[in-house]
mmCIF file of C-alpha atoms in Angstrom:
data_model
loop_
_atom_site.group_PDB
_atom_site.id
_atom_site.type_symbol
_atom_site.label_atom_id
_atom_site.label_comp_id
_atom_site.label_asym_id
_atom_site.label_seq_id
_atom_site.Cartn_x
_atom_site.Cartn_y
_atom_site.Cartn_z
ATOM 1 C CA MET A 13 129.054 86.173 -31.445
ATOM 2 C CA VAL A 14 130.825 82.826 -31.319
ATOM 3 C CA TYR A 15 132.841 83.997 -28.322
ATOM 4 C CA PHE A 16 129.629 85.015 -26.547
ATOM 5 C CA LEU A 17 127.997 81.644 -27.212
ATOM 6 C CA GLN A 18 131.156 79.880 -26.060
ATOM 7 C CA LEU A 19 130.988 81.732 -22.750
ATOM 8 C CA LEU A 20 127.308 80.882 -22.413
ATOM 9 C CA LEU A 21 127.998 77.179 -22.907
ATOM 10 C CA THR A 22 130.896 77.159 -20.446
ATOM 11 C CA GLY A 23 128.872 79.065 -17.860
ATOM 12 C CA PHE A 24 125.902 76.725 -18.194
ATOM 13 C CA VAL A 25 128.093 73.672 -17.588
ATOM 14 C CA THR A 26 129.688 75.233 -14.501
ATOM 15 C CA GLY A 27 126.308 76.414 -13.250
ATOM 16 C CA ALA A 28 124.876 72.897 -13.436
ATOM 17 C CA VAL A 29 127.487 71.804 -10.893
ATOM 18 C CA TYR A 30 126.655 74.834 -8.729
ATOM 19 C CA SER A 31 123.028 73.712 -8.766
ATOM 20 C CA LEU A 32 123.998 70.254 -7.555
ATOM 21 C CA VAL A 33 125.974 71.656 -4.617
ATOM 22 C CA ALA A 34 123.190 74.128 -3.798
ATOM 23 C CA LEU A 35 120.741 71.220 -3.648
ATOM 24 C CA GLY A 36 122.287 69.970 -0.390
ATOM 25 C CA PHE A 37 122.129 73.466 1.072
ATOM 26 C CA VAL A 38 118.418 73.764 0.243
ATOM 27 C CA ILE A 39 117.602 70.307 1.631
ATOM 28 C CA ILE A 40 119.120 71.142 5.009
ATOM 29 C CA TYR A 41 117.324 74.478 5.144
ATOM 30 C CA LYS A 42 113.963 72.961 4.140
ATOM 31 C CA CYS A 43 114.181 70.340 6.878
ATOM 32 C CA SER A 44 115.657 72.360 9.731
ATOM 33 C CA SER A 45 115.747 76.074 8.752
ATOM 34 C CA VAL A 46 119.522 75.973 9.265
ATOM 35 C CA LEU A 47 121.892 77.827 6.935
ATOM 36 C CA ASN A 48 124.860 75.499 6.478
ATOM 37 C CA PHE A 49 127.932 77.703 6.213
ATOM 38 C CA ALA A 50 130.154 74.607 5.938
ATOM 39 C CA GLN A 51 128.775 73.396 2.592
ATOM 40 C CA GLY A 52 131.881 74.548 0.714
ATOM 41 C CA GLN A 53 134.184 72.828 3.178
ATOM 42 C CA MET A 54 132.184 69.606 2.899
ATOM 43 C CA LEU A 55 132.678 69.821 -0.867
ATOM 44 C CA MET A 56 136.413 70.312 -0.409
ATOM 45 C CA VAL A 57 136.840 67.452 2.072
ATOM 46 C CA GLY A 58 134.930 65.030 -0.155
ATOM 47 C CA ALA A 59 136.967 66.068 -3.203
ATOM 48 C CA PHE A 60 140.261 65.639 -1.331
ATOM 49 C CA ALA A 61 139.222 62.254 0.068
ATOM 50 C CA THR A 62 138.337 60.987 -3.401
ATOM 51 C CA TRP A 63 141.600 62.384 -4.785
ATOM 52 C CA ALA A 64 143.519 60.478 -2.093
ATOM 53 C CA PHE A 65 141.833 57.201 -3.043
ATOM 54 C CA LEU A 66 142.563 57.745 -6.742
ATOM 55 C CA ALA A 67 145.987 59.428 -6.726
ATOM 56 C CA ILE A 68 147.663 58.126 -3.566
ATOM 57 C CA LEU A 69 146.165 54.661 -3.096
ATOM 58 C CA LYS A 70 145.850 54.159 -6.892
ATOM 59 C CA LEU A 71 142.456 52.502 -6.600
ATOM 60 C CA PRO A 72 140.313 51.910 -9.695
ATOM 61 C CA ILE A 73 138.157 54.874 -10.667
ATOM 62 C CA GLY A 74 134.826 53.321 -9.691
ATOM 63 C CA ILE A 75 136.034 52.049 -6.321
ATOM 64 C CA GLY A 76 137.829 55.308 -5.511
ATOM 65 C CA ILE A 77 134.761 57.436 -6.234
ATOM 66 C CA LEU A 78 132.482 55.037 -4.342
ATOM 67 C CA LEU A 79 134.761 55.198 -1.288
ATOM 68 C CA GLY A 80 134.825 58.989 -1.572
ATOM 69 C CA LEU A 81 131.023 59.060 -1.477
ATOM 70 C CA ILE A 82 131.029 56.705 1.513
ATOM 71 C CA VAL A 83 133.419 59.071 3.307
ATOM 72 C CA ALA A 84 131.043 61.925 2.453
ATOM 73 C CA ALA A 85 128.061 60.023 3.873
ATOM 74 C CA ILE A 86 129.977 59.277 7.079
ATOM 75 C CA MET A 87 131.025 62.941 7.304
ATOM 76 C CA GLY A 88 127.421 64.098 6.971
ATOM 77 C CA TRP A 89 126.283 61.598 9.619
ATOM 78 C CA LEU A 90 129.033 62.639 12.056
ATOM 79 C CA ILE A 91 128.360 66.344 11.571
ATOM 80 C CA ASN A 92 124.699 65.881 12.340
ATOM 81 C CA ARG A 93 125.285 63.493 15.224
ATOM 82 C CA LEU A 94 128.109 65.332 16.993
ATOM 83 C CA THR A 95 127.468 69.007 16.260
ATOM 84 C CA ILE A 96 123.871 69.583 15.134
ATOM 85 C CA ARG A 97 121.754 67.158 17.149
ATOM 86 C CA PRO A 98 123.079 68.352 20.562
ATOM 87 C CA LEU A 99 121.892 71.867 19.633
ATOM 88 C CA ILE A 100 118.306 70.908 18.782
ATOM 89 C CA GLY A 101 116.029 73.260 20.668
ATOM 90 C CA GLN A 102 118.639 76.001 20.818
ATOM 91 C CA PRO A 103 118.329 79.279 18.852
ATOM 92 C CA LEU A 104 118.956 78.852 15.127
ATOM 93 C CA LEU A 105 121.747 81.423 15.335
ATOM 94 C CA ALA A 106 123.690 79.090 17.638
ATOM 95 C CA ILE A 107 123.396 76.231 15.131
ATOM 96 C CA MET A 108 124.457 78.451 12.224
ATOM 97 C CA MET A 109 127.476 79.655 14.208
ATOM 98 C CA MET A 110 128.293 75.999 14.816
ATOM 99 C CA THR A 111 128.322 75.348 11.063
ATOM 100 C CA LEU A 112 130.558 78.394 10.578
ATOM 101 C CA GLY A 113 133.020 77.095 13.159
ATOM 102 C CA LEU A 114 132.776 73.629 11.646
ATOM 103 C CA GLY A 115 133.797 75.055 8.264
ATOM 104 C CA ILE A 116 136.895 76.637 9.800
ATOM 105 C CA LEU A 117 137.739 73.344 11.517
ATOM 106 C CA LEU A 118 137.400 71.381 8.259
ATOM 107 C CA ASP A 119 139.678 73.921 6.544
ATOM 108 C CA ALA A 120 142.315 73.464 9.236
ATOM 109 C CA VAL A 121 142.132 69.663 9.205
ATOM 110 C CA THR A 122 142.328 69.507 5.410
ATOM 111 C CA VAL A 123 145.330 71.808 5.087
ATOM 112 C CA THR A 124 147.076 69.856 7.863
ATOM 113 C CA ILE A 125 146.582 66.515 6.124
ATOM 114 C CA PHE A 126 146.921 67.464 2.460
ATOM 115 C CA GLY A 127 148.743 70.789 2.500
ATOM 116 C CA GLY A 128 147.782 73.902 0.621
ATOM 117 C CA LEU A 129 149.066 73.004 -2.844
ATOM 118 C CA GLU A 130 146.774 72.321 -5.775
ATOM 119 C CA ARG A 131 146.590 68.681 -6.814
ATOM 120 C CA ALA A 132 145.542 67.314 -10.186
ATOM 121 C CA TYR A 133 142.969 64.544 -10.396
ATOM 122 C CA PRO A 134 143.927 61.463 -12.393
ATOM 123 C CA GLU A 135 142.312 61.779 -15.815
ATOM 124 C CA PHE A 136 139.196 59.644 -15.702
ATOM 125 C CA ILE A 137 137.048 61.758 -18.052
ATOM 126 C CA PRO A 138 138.337 62.411 -21.612
ATOM 127 C CA ILE A 139 139.495 65.996 -22.130
ATOM 128 C CA THR A 140 139.372 65.922 -25.922
ATOM 129 C CA ALA A 141 137.309 68.696 -27.469
ATOM 130 C CA VAL A 142 133.900 68.234 -29.038
ATOM 131 C CA ASN A 143 132.551 70.578 -31.693
ATOM 132 C CA ILE A 144 128.947 71.720 -31.298
ATOM 133 C CA GLY A 145 128.492 73.774 -34.427
ATOM 134 C CA PRO A 146 130.973 76.635 -34.136
ATOM 135 C CA LEU A 147 131.425 76.017 -30.409
ATOM 136 C CA VAL A 148 134.116 73.907 -28.806
ATOM 137 C CA VAL A 149 133.730 72.197 -25.433
ATOM 138 C CA SER A 150 135.689 69.420 -23.781
ATOM 139 C CA GLN A 151 134.145 66.020 -23.190
ATOM 140 C CA GLN A 152 135.125 66.535 -19.562
ATOM 141 C CA ARG A 153 132.810 69.525 -19.136
ATOM 142 C CA LEU A 154 129.983 67.830 -21.021
ATOM 143 C CA CYS A 155 130.266 64.743 -18.825
ATOM 144 C CA CYS A 156 130.275 66.897 -15.681
ATOM 145 C CA CYS A 157 127.135 68.680 -16.833
ATOM 146 C CA GLY A 158 125.457 65.382 -17.719
ATOM 147 C CA VAL A 159 126.309 63.830 -14.348
ATOM 148 C CA ALA A 160 125.007 66.891 -12.504
ATOM 149 C CA LEU A 161 121.708 66.826 -14.411
ATOM 150 C CA LEU A 162 121.361 63.057 -13.955
ATOM 151 C CA LEU A 163 121.864 63.309 -10.204
ATOM 152 C CA PHE A 164 119.337 66.110 -10.050
ATOM 153 C CA GLY A 165 116.863 63.765 -11.685
ATOM 154 C CA LEU A 166 117.684 61.002 -9.210
ATOM 155 C CA PHE A 167 117.320 63.302 -6.225
ATOM 156 C CA THR A 168 113.998 64.574 -7.582
ATOM 157 C CA PHE A 169 112.798 60.984 -7.845
ATOM 158 C CA LEU A 170 114.022 60.385 -4.288
ATOM 159 C CA PHE A 171 112.034 63.308 -2.917
ATOM 160 C CA HIS A 172 108.785 62.492 -4.708
ATOM 161 C CA ARG A 173 108.685 58.707 -4.974
ATOM 162 C CA THR A 174 110.473 57.227 -1.939
ATOM 163 C CA ARG A 175 109.616 56.944 1.733
ATOM 164 C CA ILE A 176 112.680 58.945 2.754
ATOM 165 C CA GLY A 177 111.799 61.733 0.355
ATOM 166 C CA LEU A 178 108.176 61.884 1.484
ATOM 167 C CA SER A 179 109.346 62.017 5.106
ATOM 168 C CA MET A 180 111.654 64.904 4.280
ATOM 169 C CA ARG A 181 108.834 66.770 2.567
ATOM 170 C CA ALA A 182 106.614 66.220 5.604
ATOM 171 C CA VAL A 183 109.286 67.548 7.953
ATOM 172 C CA ALA A 184 109.722 70.564 5.687
ATOM 173 C CA GLU A 185 106.014 71.358 6.194
ATOM 174 C CA GLY A 186 106.288 71.232 9.974
ATOM 175 C CA HIS A 187 108.055 69.191 12.625
ATOM 176 C CA ASP A 188 104.975 68.748 14.815
ATOM 177 C CA VAL A 189 102.907 67.580 11.865
ATOM 178 C CA ALA A 190 105.618 65.101 10.897
ATOM 179 C CA ARG A 191 105.813 63.720 14.437
ATOM 180 C CA SER A 192 102.048 63.278 14.518
ATOM 181 C CA LEU A 193 102.403 61.078 11.437
ATOM 182 C CA GLY A 194 104.971 58.888 13.181
ATOM 183 C CA ILE A 195 107.994 60.329 11.362
ATOM 184 C CA ARG A 196 111.219 60.479 13.357
ATOM 185 C CA VAL A 197 112.394 64.007 12.697
ATOM 186 C CA GLY A 198 115.899 63.318 14.001
ATOM 187 C CA ASN A 199 116.393 60.585 11.404
ATOM 188 C CA VAL A 200 115.201 62.926 8.658
ATOM 189 C CA PHE A 201 117.801 65.491 9.747
ATOM 190 C CA THR A 202 120.444 62.772 9.424
ATOM 191 C CA HIS A 203 119.272 61.897 5.918
ATOM 192 C CA ALA A 204 119.362 65.575 4.957
ATOM 193 C CA TRP A 205 122.963 66.029 6.095
ATOM 194 C CA VAL A 206 124.087 62.804 4.427
ATOM 195 C CA ILE A 207 122.487 63.824 1.116
ATOM 196 C CA ALA A 208 123.976 67.315 1.420
ATOM 197 C CA ALA A 209 127.454 65.869 1.975
ATOM 198 C CA ILE A 210 127.122 63.461 -0.958
ATOM 199 C CA SER A 211 125.835 66.117 -3.376
ATOM 200 C CA ALA A 212 128.629 68.475 -2.286
ATOM 201 C CA THR A 213 131.239 65.745 -2.769
ATOM 202 C CA VAL A 214 129.987 64.910 -6.257
ATOM 203 C CA GLY A 215 130.212 68.602 -7.102
ATOM 204 C CA GLY A 216 133.740 68.704 -5.696
ATOM 205 C CA ILE A 217 134.790 65.686 -7.754
ATOM 206 C CA LEU A 218 133.377 67.211 -10.941
ATOM 207 C CA LEU A 219 134.998 70.596 -10.357
ATOM 208 C CA GLY A 220 138.235 68.972 -9.205
ATOM 209 C CA SER A 221 138.428 66.873 -12.360
ATOM 210 C CA ILE A 222 138.348 70.114 -14.379
ATOM 211 C CA ASN A 223 140.386 72.575 -12.331
ATOM 212 C CA GLY A 224 142.236 70.401 -9.838
ATOM 213 C CA VAL A 225 141.594 70.066 -6.122
ATOM 214 C CA SER A 226 142.862 72.661 -3.650
ATOM 215 C CA MET A 227 141.827 74.639 -0.577
ATOM 216 C CA GLY A 228 140.202 77.101 -2.957
ATOM 217 C CA LEU A 229 137.353 74.638 -3.520
ATOM 218 C CA SER A 230 135.874 75.713 -0.195
ATOM 219 C CA THR A 231 135.124 79.132 -1.709
ATOM 220 C CA ILE A 232 132.504 77.407 -3.865
ATOM 221 C CA GLY A 233 130.388 77.534 -0.722
ATOM 222 C CA LEU A 234 130.283 81.324 -1.017
ATOM 223 C CA LYS A 235 129.123 81.137 -4.637
ATOM 224 C CA ILE A 236 126.333 78.812 -3.570
ATOM 225 C CA PHE A 237 124.679 81.584 -1.555
ATOM 226 C CA PRO A 238 123.730 83.621 -4.645
ATOM 227 C CA VAL A 239 122.407 80.447 -6.287
ATOM 228 C CA VAL A 240 120.271 79.548 -3.283
ATOM 229 C CA LEU A 241 119.000 83.055 -2.557
ATOM 230 C CA VAL A 242 118.208 83.871 -6.185
ATOM 231 C CA GLY A 243 116.385 80.581 -6.691
ATOM 232 C CA GLY A 244 114.664 80.614 -3.299
ATOM 233 C CA LEU A 245 115.895 79.213 0.000
ATOM 234 C CA GLN A 246 113.332 76.403 0.054
ATOM 235 C CA SER A 247 113.036 75.745 -3.661
ATOM 236 C CA ILE A 248 114.714 72.807 -5.358
ATOM 237 C CA PRO A 249 113.500 73.956 -8.822
ATOM 238 C CA GLY A 250 115.028 77.325 -7.954
ATOM 239 C CA CYS A 251 118.443 75.640 -7.734
ATOM 240 C CA ILE A 252 118.030 74.241 -11.226
ATOM 241 C CA VAL A 253 117.283 77.685 -12.658
ATOM 242 C CA ALA A 254 119.612 79.843 -10.570
ATOM 243 C CA GLY A 255 122.713 77.630 -10.883
ATOM 244 C CA PRO A 256 123.150 77.981 -14.664
ATOM 245 C CA LEU A 257 122.123 81.652 -14.436
ATOM 246 C CA ILE A 258 124.864 82.441 -11.924
ATOM 247 C CA GLY A 259 127.369 80.295 -13.830
ATOM 248 C CA VAL A 260 126.649 82.100 -17.106
ATOM 249 C CA LEU A 261 126.866 85.583 -15.563
ATOM 250 C CA GLU A 262 130.097 84.655 -13.810
ATOM 251 C CA THR A 263 131.627 83.420 -17.062
ATOM 252 C CA LEU A 264 130.456 86.486 -19.017
ATOM 253 C CA ALA A 265 132.020 88.729 -16.389
ATOM 254 C CA ALA A 266 135.273 86.783 -16.660
ATOM 255 C CA GLY A 267 135.258 87.083 -20.441
ATOM 256 C CA TYR A 268 134.196 90.708 -20.878
ATOM 257 C CA LEU A 269 134.899 92.574 -17.627
ATOM 258 C CA ASP A 270 137.959 90.954 -16.059
ATOM 259 C CA PRO A 271 140.331 92.205 -18.819
ATOM 260 C CA PHE A 272 139.399 95.800 -17.895
ATOM 261 C CA THR A 273 139.331 95.420 -14.111
ATOM 262 C CA GLN A 274 142.504 93.364 -13.575
ATOM 263 C CA GLY A 275 140.378 90.344 -12.691
ATOM 264 C CA GLY A 276 137.963 89.750 -9.867
ATOM 265 C CA MET A 277 134.687 90.811 -11.471
ATOM 266 C CA SER A 278 133.803 87.174 -12.091
ATOM 267 C CA ASP A 279 133.904 86.594 -8.335
ATOM 268 C CA VAL A 280 131.885 89.706 -7.547
ATOM 269 C CA MET A 281 129.249 89.390 -10.271
ATOM 270 C CA PRO A 282 127.170 86.593 -8.636
ATOM 271 C CA PHE A 283 126.732 88.717 -5.524
ATOM 272 C CA LEU A 284 125.877 91.863 -7.493
ATOM 273 C CA VAL A 285 123.219 89.913 -9.383
ATOM 274 C CA MET A 286 121.931 88.433 -6.132
ATOM 275 C CA ILE A 287 121.521 91.892 -4.567
ATOM 276 C CA ALA A 288 119.802 93.278 -7.662
ATOM 277 C CA ILE A 289 117.348 90.375 -7.928
ATOM 278 C CA LEU A 290 116.541 90.332 -4.206
ATOM 279 C CA PHE A 291 115.579 93.998 -4.412
ATOM 280 C CA ILE A 292 112.904 92.960 -6.914
ATOM 281 C CA LYS A 293 111.987 89.532 -5.503
ATOM 282 C CA PRO A 294 113.096 89.317 -1.849
ATOM 283 C CA TYR A 295 112.212 85.609 -1.644
ATOM 284 C CA GLY A 296 113.975 84.669 -4.875
ATOM 285 C CA PHE A 297 112.432 83.408 -8.088
ATOM 286 C CA PHE A 298 110.710 80.385 -6.552
ATOM 287 C CA GLY A 299 110.955 81.142 -2.840
ATOM 288 C CA GLU A 300 108.018 80.697 -0.504
ATOM 289 C CA VAL A 301 106.488 84.073 0.385
ATOM 290 C CA ARG A 302 105.625 84.289 4.068
ATOM 291 C CA ILE A 303 103.338 86.988 5.430
ATOM 292 C CA GLU A 304 103.444 87.455 9.204
ATOM 293 C CA ARG A 305 101.023 89.572 11.209
ATOM 294 C CA ILE A 306 102.575 91.840 13.835
#
C-alpha cells in the first residue's frame, strides 16, 4: 500500500508539470485553432538555454533563469513572426505542418549547439527527502509541483483579470467578433506564442532539474497530447485535471507493468488511456462539444 501511495505522489508531481506545459498548447489552440507540434522542442530549447546560463556562464540562479525565460519569450515571438504570421489565411493543415517542420529544425539546431549528451543542472533546489507520513519525496519534486501550481494560478489570473487575458478570451470566441471590438488579433497570437514558450520553458527547467537536460526532453511534447485531448483541446481546467491523471497512470505503469514487459509500458500507457477515454468522451472531460449541421 505504501508503494502504491508513493507512486501516486510521484505521478501527481510529474503530472503537475505536464499540466503547465499543456497550458501553452491549449492557449495557442484556443486563439488560433492551431495544433503546435513543436511544443516539446520549445520546452527543450528553453531548458538548454537556461542550463547554458547556469552551467556554462556560471550566472546566479535568479539571473540565469530570468535570462532563460527572456530567451523563451523571444523564441515565441520569432516563431509567430517568422513562421506563423506569414501563413495566416492559409489552410490550418499548412500551419500545423509548419510547426512540425519547426520542431525538427529546433531539434537539429539544439543537437548541433549542445550535442546529444545528457547534462545535469546545477543544484538550485534541495534534493533532501521529506517524509509525509509513510511516504518519502524529495524537496526538489515538491518545489517543482509548487511552482507549477503557482504559475497555473498566475496564468489563470492573467486570463480573467488582465487586458491581455480578456483579449485572448475574446479572440478564442471568434476573430471577427474580436476585431469588431478593436482587438488586434495578430498581437493576441503573439502573446499566445510567447506565453506558450515561457510555460514550456518553465516546465523544461523543472523537469531538467530533476532528470537532467537532454534531447529526450522534446519527447515531453508527445506526452502532452494525451493531457490536452483527455482534458479538452480548449479547456484550461482540463489541463489541471488531466495532467496529474496522466502522470499518475504513467508512474503506476512504470511501477507495476514495466518489470513484466521489459520497460516501455509507462510510455505507452498515456496513449492507451487517451484512446479509451476519447471513445467515451470524444471531446475530452471539459472539451467544448460542437454540433454541426450537414
